[in-house]
Structure formats: structure tokens, C-alpha cells
Coordinates of C-alpha atoms in Angstrom, one line a residue:
X1 CA -5.5 39.2 -27.4
X2 CA -2.0 40.3 -26.7
X3 CA -2.8 43.6 -24.9
X4 CA -5.6 44.3 -22.4
X5 CA -7.9 46.9 -23.9
X6 CA -10.1 49.0 -21.7
X7 CA -13.8 48.2 -21.7
X8 CA -16.2 50.8 -23.3
X9 CA -19.5 49.1 -23.1
X10 CA -20.5 47.6 -19.6
X11 CA -23.7 45.9 -20.7
X12 CA -24.2 42.3 -19.7
X13 CA -23.9 41.1 -23.3
X14 CA -20.7 43.0 -24.0
X15 CA -19.1 41.8 -20.8
X16 CA -20.0 38.2 -21.7
X17 CA -18.4 38.6 -25.1
X18 CA -15.2 40.2 -23.6
X19 CA -14.8 37.5 -21.0
X20 CA -15.6 34.7 -23.5
X21 CA -12.7 35.9 -25.7
X22 CA -10.3 35.8 -22.8
X23 CA -11.5 32.3 -21.9
X24 CA -11.1 31.1 -25.4
X25 CA -7.5 32.4 -25.5
X26 CA -6.8 30.6 -22.2
X27 CA -8.3 27.4 -23.5
X28 CA -6.2 27.5 -26.7
X29 CA -3.0 27.9 -24.6
X30 CA -4.1 25.1 -22.2
X31 CA -4.4 22.8 -25.2
X32 CA -1.0 23.8 -26.6
X33 CA 1.3 20.9 -25.9
X34 CA 4.4 23.1 -26.4
X35 CA 3.5 25.2 -23.4
X36 CA 4.1 23.4 -20.1
X37 CA 1.9 23.7 -17.0
X38 CA 4.2 26.0 -15.1
X39 CA 4.5 28.4 -18.0
X40 CA 0.7 28.4 -18.4
X41 CA 0.3 29.1 -14.7
X42 CA 2.8 32.0 -14.7
X43 CA 1.2 33.5 -17.8
X44 CA -2.3 33.5 -16.5
X45 CA -2.1 33.4 -12.7
X46 CA 1.2 35.1 -12.0
X47 CA 0.8 37.5 -9.1
X48 CA 2.6 40.5 -10.7
X49 CA 2.3 40.2 -14.5
X50 CA -0.3 37.4 -15.0
X51 CA -3.1 38.0 -17.5
X52 CA -5.7 37.8 -14.8
X53 CA -3.9 40.5 -12.7
X54 CA -3.7 42.7 -15.8
X55 CA -7.4 42.1 -16.6
X56 CA -8.4 42.9 -13.1
X57 CA -6.4 46.2 -13.1
X58 CA -7.7 47.2 -16.6
X59 CA -11.4 46.2 -16.3
X60 CA -12.4 46.0 -12.6
X61 CA -10.6 48.9 -11.1
X62 CA -11.6 51.3 -13.9
X63 CA -15.2 50.3 -14.1
X64 CA -18.1 52.4 -12.9
X65 CA -19.5 51.5 -9.5
X66 CA -22.7 50.0 -10.9
X67 CA -20.8 47.7 -13.3
X68 CA -18.3 46.3 -10.8
X69 CA -20.6 43.6 -9.5
X70 CA -21.2 42.2 -13.0
X71 CA -17.5 42.3 -13.8
X72 CA -16.5 40.7 -10.5
X73 CA -18.9 37.8 -11.0
X74 CA -17.5 37.1 -14.5
X75 CA -13.9 37.6 -13.3
X76 CA -14.2 35.0 -10.5
X77 CA -15.8 32.6 -12.9
X78 CA -13.0 33.2 -15.4
X79 CA -10.3 32.5 -12.7
X80 CA -12.1 29.3 -11.7
X81 CA -12.1 28.1 -15.3
X82 CA -8.4 28.9 -15.8
X83 CA -7.5 27.1 -12.6
X84 CA -9.5 24.2 -13.9
X85 CA -7.5 24.2 -17.1
X86 CA -4.3 24.1 -15.0
X87 CA -5.6 21.0 -13.3
X88 CA -6.5 19.4 -16.6
X89 CA -10.3 19.8 -16.0
X90 CA -13.1 21.7 -17.7
X91 CA -15.0 23.7 -15.1
X92 CA -18.6 24.5 -15.9
X93 CA -19.3 28.2 -16.6
X94 CA -21.2 30.2 -14.0
X95 CA -22.5 33.6 -13.3
X96 CA -23.4 34.3 -16.9
X97 CA -20.0 33.6 -18.5
X98 CA -20.6 32.0 -21.9
X99 CA -18.8 28.7 -22.7
X100 CA -18.6 27.1 -26.1
X101 CA -19.3 23.4 -25.3
X102 CA -18.5 22.4 -28.9
X103 CA -14.8 23.1 -28.3
X104 CA -12.7 19.9 -27.9
X105 CA -12.0 18.9 -24.3
X106 CA -8.6 18.7 -22.6
X107 CA -7.4 15.2 -22.6
X108 CA -5.4 14.5 -19.3
X109 CA -2.4 12.3 -19.5
X110 CA -3.2 9.0 -17.9
X111 CA -0.4 7.8 -15.5
X112 CA 0.6 4.3 -14.6
X113 CA 2.2 2.8 -11.6
X114 CA 6.0 3.0 -11.3
X115 CA 7.5 -0.4 -11.9
X116 CA 8.7 -0.5 -8.2
X117 CA 5.3 0.3 -6.8
X118 CA 3.6 -2.1 -9.2
X119 CA 5.9 -4.9 -8.2
X120 CA 5.4 -4.2 -4.5
X121 CA 1.7 -4.2 -4.8
X122 CA 1.8 -7.5 -6.6
X123 CA 4.0 -9.0 -3.9
X124 CA 1.8 -7.7 -1.2
X125 CA -1.3 -9.0 -3.0
X126 CA 0.1 -12.6 -2.9
X127 CA 0.3 -12.5 0.9
X128 CA -3.0 -10.7 1.3
X129 CA -4.7 -13.6 -0.5
X130 CA -3.0 -15.9 2.0
X131 CA -4.7 -14.1 4.9
X132 CA -2.0 -11.5 5.8
X133 CA -3.0 -7.9 6.6
X134 CA -0.9 -5.0 5.5
X135 CA 1.0 -2.8 8.1
X136 CA 3.2 0.2 7.5
X137 CA 5.3 2.4 9.7
X138 CA 7.5 5.6 9.7
X139 CA 10.8 5.7 7.9
X140 CA 12.4 7.7 10.8
X141 CA 12.7 5.2 13.6
X142 CA 14.4 4.9 17.0
X143 CA 17.3 2.7 17.8
X144 CA 15.2 0.3 20.0
X145 CA 12.7 -0.6 17.2
X146 CA 15.3 -0.7 14.5
X147 CA 18.2 -2.5 16.3
X148 CA 18.0 -3.3 20.0
X149 CA 14.7 -5.1 20.0
X150 CA 15.8 -7.2 17.0
X151 CA 18.8 -8.6 18.9
X152 CA 21.3 -6.0 17.6
X153 CA 22.9 -4.9 20.9
X154 CA 25.1 -1.8 20.9
X155 CA 28.5 -2.4 19.2
X156 CA 27.3 -5.7 17.8
X157 CA 29.2 -6.5 14.5
X158 CA 25.9 -7.2 12.8
X159 CA 25.1 -3.5 13.0
X160 CA 28.0 -2.9 10.5
X161 CA 26.0 -4.7 7.7
X162 CA 23.2 -2.2 8.2
X163 CA 25.1 1.1 8.5
X164 CA 22.4 3.7 8.5
X165 CA 21.9 7.5 8.3
X166 CA 21.5 8.9 11.8
X167 CA 19.6 12.2 12.4
X168 CA 21.6 15.1 13.7
X169 CA 21.6 16.3 17.4
X170 CA 20.8 12.9 18.9
X171 CA 23.8 12.5 21.1
X172 CA 22.0 13.8 24.2
X173 CA 19.4 11.0 24.1
X174 CA 19.7 7.5 25.5
X175 CA 20.9 5.2 22.7
X176 CA 17.6 3.4 22.3
X177 CA 15.7 6.7 21.8
X178 CA 18.0 8.1 19.1
X179 CA 16.4 8.6 15.7
X180 CA 17.7 7.2 12.5
X181 CA 16.5 6.3 9.0
X182 CA 15.3 2.7 9.2
X183 CA 17.5 0.1 7.6
X184 CA 14.7 -2.4 7.1
X185 CA 10.9 -2.6 7.6
X186 CA 11.4 -5.0 10.6
X187 CA 10.6 -2.1 13.1
X188 CA 7.0 -2.4 12.0
X189 CA 7.0 -6.0 13.3
X190 CA 8.1 -4.7 16.7
X191 CA 5.5 -1.9 16.6
X192 CA 2.8 -4.4 15.8
X193 CA 3.8 -6.8 18.6
X194 CA 3.9 -3.9 21.1
X195 CA 0.4 -2.9 20.1
X196 CA -1.3 -6.2 19.5
X197 CA -1.4 -9.7 21.0
X198 CA -0.9 -12.9 19.0
X199 CA -2.0 -14.4 16.6
X200 CA -0.4 -12.1 14.0
X201 CA -0.1 -12.4 10.3
X202 CA 1.2 -9.2 8.7
X203 CA 3.0 -8.2 5.5
X204 CA 5.0 -4.9 5.5
X205 CA 6.0 -3.0 2.4
X206 CA 8.1 0.1 2.5
X207 CA 11.1 2.2 1.8
X208 CA 14.4 1.8 3.7
X209 CA 17.7 3.5 3.9
X210 CA 21.3 2.4 4.3
X211 CA 24.6 4.2 4.0
X212 CA 25.8 2.5 0.9
X213 CA 27.6 3.6 -2.2
X214 CA 25.4 3.5 -5.3
X215 CA 26.3 1.2 -8.1
X216 CA 24.4 -0.9 -10.7
X217 CA 22.9 -3.2 -8.0
X218 CA 23.0 -1.1 -4.8
X219 CA 21.3 2.1 -3.8
X220 CA 21.2 4.0 -0.5
X221 CA 17.4 4.0 -0.8
X222 CA 15.5 0.8 -1.7
X223 CA 12.3 -1.0 -0.9
X224 CA 11.5 -4.2 1.1
X225 CA 8.5 -6.4 1.7
X226 CA 8.7 -8.3 5.0
X227 CA 6.3 -10.7 6.7
X228 CA 5.6 -11.8 10.2
X229 CA 3.5 -14.8 11.5
X230 CA 3.1 -15.5 15.2
X231 CA 0.8 -18.0 16.7
X232 CA 0.8 -21.3 18.6
X233 CA 2.5 -24.3 17.0
X234 CA 4.2 -22.3 14.1
X235 CA 7.1 -24.4 12.7
X236 CA 9.8 -24.1 10.1
X237 CA 7.6 -26.3 7.8
X238 CA 4.9 -23.6 7.9
X239 CA 7.6 -21.0 6.8
X240 CA 8.8 -23.2 4.0
X241 CA 5.3 -23.9 2.7
X242 CA 4.3 -20.2 2.9
X243 CA 7.3 -19.0 0.9
X244 CA 7.1 -21.9 -1.6
X245 CA 3.5 -21.0 -2.3
X246 CA 4.3 -17.2 -2.5
X247 CA 7.2 -17.8 -5.0
X248 CA 5.0 -20.0 -7.2
X249 CA 2.2 -17.4 -7.1
X250 CA 4.5 -14.6 -8.1
X251 CA 6.9 -16.3 -10.6
X252 CA 4.8 -19.2 -11.9
X253 CA 3.9 -22.7 -10.7
X254 CA 7.0 -24.2 -12.3
X255 CA 9.3 -22.3 -9.9
X256 CA 11.1 -24.4 -7.3
X257 CA 12.5 -23.2 -3.9
X258 CA 15.4 -24.4 -1.8
X259 CA 16.6 -23.2 1.6
X260 CA 20.2 -22.9 2.9
X261 CA 21.4 -22.2 6.5
X262 CA 22.2 -18.5 7.1
X263 CA 22.5 -16.0 10.0
X264 CA 20.2 -13.1 11.0
X265 CA 20.4 -11.7 14.5
X266 CA 16.6 -11.7 14.9
X267 CA 15.8 -15.3 13.7
X268 CA 17.1 -18.7 14.8
X269 CA 17.3 -20.9 12.8
X270 CA 17.8 -18.7 9.7
X271 CA 17.8 -19.5 6.0
X272 CA 18.5 -17.9 2.6
X273 CA 15.9 -18.9 0.0
X274 CA 16.8 -19.5 -3.6
X275 CA 14.4 -20.0 -6.5
X276 CA 15.1 -21.9 -9.7
X277 CA 16.3 -19.5 -12.4
X278 CA 13.3 -17.9 -14.1
X279 CA 15.5 -17.1 -17.2
X280 CA 16.7 -20.7 -18.0
X281 CA 14.2 -22.8 -16.0
X282 CA 17.1 -24.1 -13.8
X283 CA 19.3 -25.2 -16.6
X284 CA 22.1 -22.7 -15.9
X285 CA 22.8 -19.4 -17.6
X286 CA 24.8 -16.2 -17.2
X287 CA 22.2 -14.5 -15.0
X288 CA 22.2 -17.4 -12.5
X289 CA 26.0 -17.8 -12.8
X290 CA 25.3 -21.2 -14.5
X291 CA 24.0 -22.6 -11.1
X292 CA 20.3 -22.8 -12.1
X293 CA 19.3 -20.9 -8.9
X294 CA 18.9 -17.3 -7.8
X295 CA 19.1 -16.2 -4.2
X296 CA 16.1 -14.1 -3.5
X297 CA 15.3 -13.6 0.2
X298 CA 16.1 -14.3 3.8
X299 CA 13.9 -15.9 6.5
X300 CA 13.8 -17.7 9.8
X301 CA 12.1 -18.5 13.1
X302 CA 11.7 -15.6 15.5
X303 CA 14.6 -15.6 18.0
X304 CA 13.2 -15.9 21.6
X305 CA 15.4 -12.8 22.4
X306 CA 13.1 -10.7 20.2
X307 CA 10.0 -11.9 22.1
X308 CA 11.8 -11.2 25.4
X309 CA 12.6 -7.6 24.3
X310 CA 9.0 -7.0 23.2
X311 CA 7.7 -8.4 26.5
X312 CA 10.0 -6.1 28.5
X313 CA 9.0 -3.1 26.5
X314 CA 5.3 -3.9 26.9
X315 CA 5.8 -4.1 30.7
X316 CA 7.5 -0.6 30.5
X317 CA 4.4 0.6 28.6
X318 CA 2.1 -0.8 31.2
X319 CA 0.9 -3.7 29.0
X320 CA 0.8 -7.4 29.6
X321 CA 3.8 -9.5 28.4
X322 CA 1.8 -11.8 26.1
X323 CA 4.6 -13.2 23.9
X324 CA 5.4 -16.4 26.0
X325 CA 7.9 -18.5 24.1
X326 CA 6.7 -21.6 25.9
X327 CA 3.3 -21.2 24.2
X328 CA 3.9 -19.3 20.9
X329 CA 6.4 -19.2 18.1
X330 CA 6.6 -17.4 14.8
X331 CA 8.6 -16.8 11.6
X332 CA 9.7 -13.8 9.6
X333 CA 10.9 -13.2 6.1
X334 CA 12.1 -10.3 4.0
X335 CA 12.9 -9.6 0.3
X336 CA 14.0 -6.7 -1.8
X337 CA 11.4 -5.2 -4.1
X338 CA 14.0 -3.5 -6.3
X339 CA 15.8 -6.7 -7.2
X340 CA 12.6 -8.5 -8.0
X341 CA 11.5 -5.6 -10.2
X342 CA 14.8 -5.7 -12.0
X343 CA 14.4 -9.4 -12.6
X344 CA 10.8 -9.1 -13.7
X345 CA 11.4 -6.2 -16.2
X346 CA 15.0 -7.0 -17.3
X347 CA 16.5 -3.9 -15.7
X348 CA 20.3 -3.9 -15.4
X349 CA 20.9 -0.8 -13.3
X350 CA 19.0 0.0 -10.1
X351 CA 19.7 3.7 -10.6
X352 CA 17.2 3.8 -13.5
X353 CA 14.4 3.1 -11.0
X354 CA 15.2 6.3 -9.2
X355 CA 16.3 8.5 -12.0
X356 CA 12.8 9.9 -12.8
X357 CA 13.7 9.7 -16.5
X358 CA 10.4 9.6 -18.4
X359 CA 12.0 8.0 -21.4
X360 CA 12.8 5.0 -19.1
X361 CA 9.5 5.0 -17.2
X362 CA 7.3 5.3 -20.3
X363 CA 8.4 1.8 -21.4
X364 CA 6.2 0.4 -18.6
X365 CA 3.1 2.4 -19.5

């Protein structure tokens, strides 16, 4: 049906036949794999030259008054059916429109999780099974939550390692209230401590942003999973046991962990965590630079300065300062999801994870 012919017979049976022909044509085109969804939408639902617009002009406007109700009912049902085809669904016929139920259905394409999202869910699941709850927060943060409360005072050199993207027109605000794209998911730790009293056991997945040049192993946008545990009598041994168990749960029971002293402004003492190379089982290979170990994440005991900043902010908010360092302690850890996904799936360029190239993504279906 390339042209819209005017109706001659306005009986119910003739109208059913005419609308059934249009519906069959739409269904054939919906099943045509060479016609993409946007082309189908424009052809049938376009506001100026769409088929439904032309049918409405040719059949509805020119119909006698007593036939317009019958045509209108069938026209609305036809539109509902075509919108259903656009969504990949078969909508039941109504208002007398005939539908051939013997025609083959439209098989929707079944999607799968992106390798980044799948890896992040698996990592979060490990900590959920250890009793951690999941917390998320906004990607646009203020300076206090992202830096100041985490022991990054203004002009501190450590801020240079987390150069971020600052929102425009913030100069008139106090520094702690200026908005920026978060450089880590740690602000969610601060938000949680401002809202809740200890004990806390949370794991925080999310997207973060840094002003970095893109290359094979770096991206200005990437993902992190962080964790926070605050309670009485929390020690570094608890931190080591937690991360050792998590690494074994994620990479296999044969994986070993080891800790090296490091520096992070918000933890003291701090450590970098390495795991035995998953490619050579610790024997030494090109991927682990023949050391047998791969550095994977950072961690440490919460610096008392962080608890002090949280207490002061809680007082400003009219809340009780419940993070008494004489009574409680805690640890935090953070790891990059992108790097772990690249290790797990053998991906050599981080840019592939953000390219949107279906030829790459379909490998993980």
C-alpha cells in the first residue's frame, strides 16, 4: 500500500479490512531487519508525512459524520499497535480491528550487562555477602564533601593528584560550597557519616571524573568501588582480613594478598594492596612485570581528622557529634572497576569500554 486510497465503503467489515491491510504492512516493516527503529518511527509516526498522518487526512477527515466514530476507534487502535511495534511489543487488537494471530511475533533483542557494570555488580556482591549495605551519591559534589572533609585542605599538594572538572560560575561561593565533578566516591562516605551514627558498613559503587588525558590505561571518566567500616575496636587486622577474603572471593581462593605502606590524606596508616598475579599464579610474567604481583587498590585506617571534620559539620547541621575517636575507629578502601574489568576480560585499552562500539561489546554477550 504505497498510496493512501480514499474509502468508498464505510461499513464495519470494510473498515476492518482496510485497517487490517495497513496493520499488516506496518508489521512487515517492523520485522524488516534492514529498517532501523528511527526510520520506522518517521515513516509511520512522523508528524508531517507519516503514514498515520496521511491515513487520518485521507480517511477520517473525508468520512461522513456517522462513520467518523467507527473510523476513529480503528485509527486509535492502529496507532497503539504501531507504537507497540516500535517498542518491540505486540499489542492486542481492540475496538474491532482484526489481528492475524498466526503471524510470527517480533523477537526483541536481548541485552546483556556492559562488562563494566557486570564487574561492578560482582564486586559489590562480594561485600554485600559480608554484611555491607550499598550506598550511592551524586556525581556533582561540593568541595567540602569531596576534599575538605577528607583532609585535603585548600592548596594542599594532594589535590593536584585529583585534578577535577569544576562547574562554571562558582567563584562567588565559599570554597567549601563550590560544585565540582567528584574525583572519587569517598564523598558518599562523608554523606553517610553526616546522616547516620556508627556502626557503619557500606560499599559505594559509582562513576568519577578527573581532568586526565586519555590513553590506553587512563580515562577522564572511570568507575570505583569504595568501602567504609566504622565501629568500636576496628583494627588494621580487620581491614587485612576483609580485603584478603574479598580478593579470594573475586579472583579465586588461590590468590594471595600483601600490603605495602602508602599515603592517602584521609587514612593513617595507609597501604597499597597487591594480589598475586592471576595470569601466571605469581611466577612472574610480562603482565606483572615479572614480579609475580599486581597492585590493585588502596586502603587504610580512617584518619582522626576526617572524624573531626564530620563531627564539626554535624554540629553545624544541629546534630550530635557521635564520631568520638576515643571510642570508635574504622577503615576505608577503594579500587578501580575499569582496571579490574580489563584484567578479567583481557582488555588492553580502557577506551574500548567507553566507545559504544557494538562489535566490541557483543563479545561479552
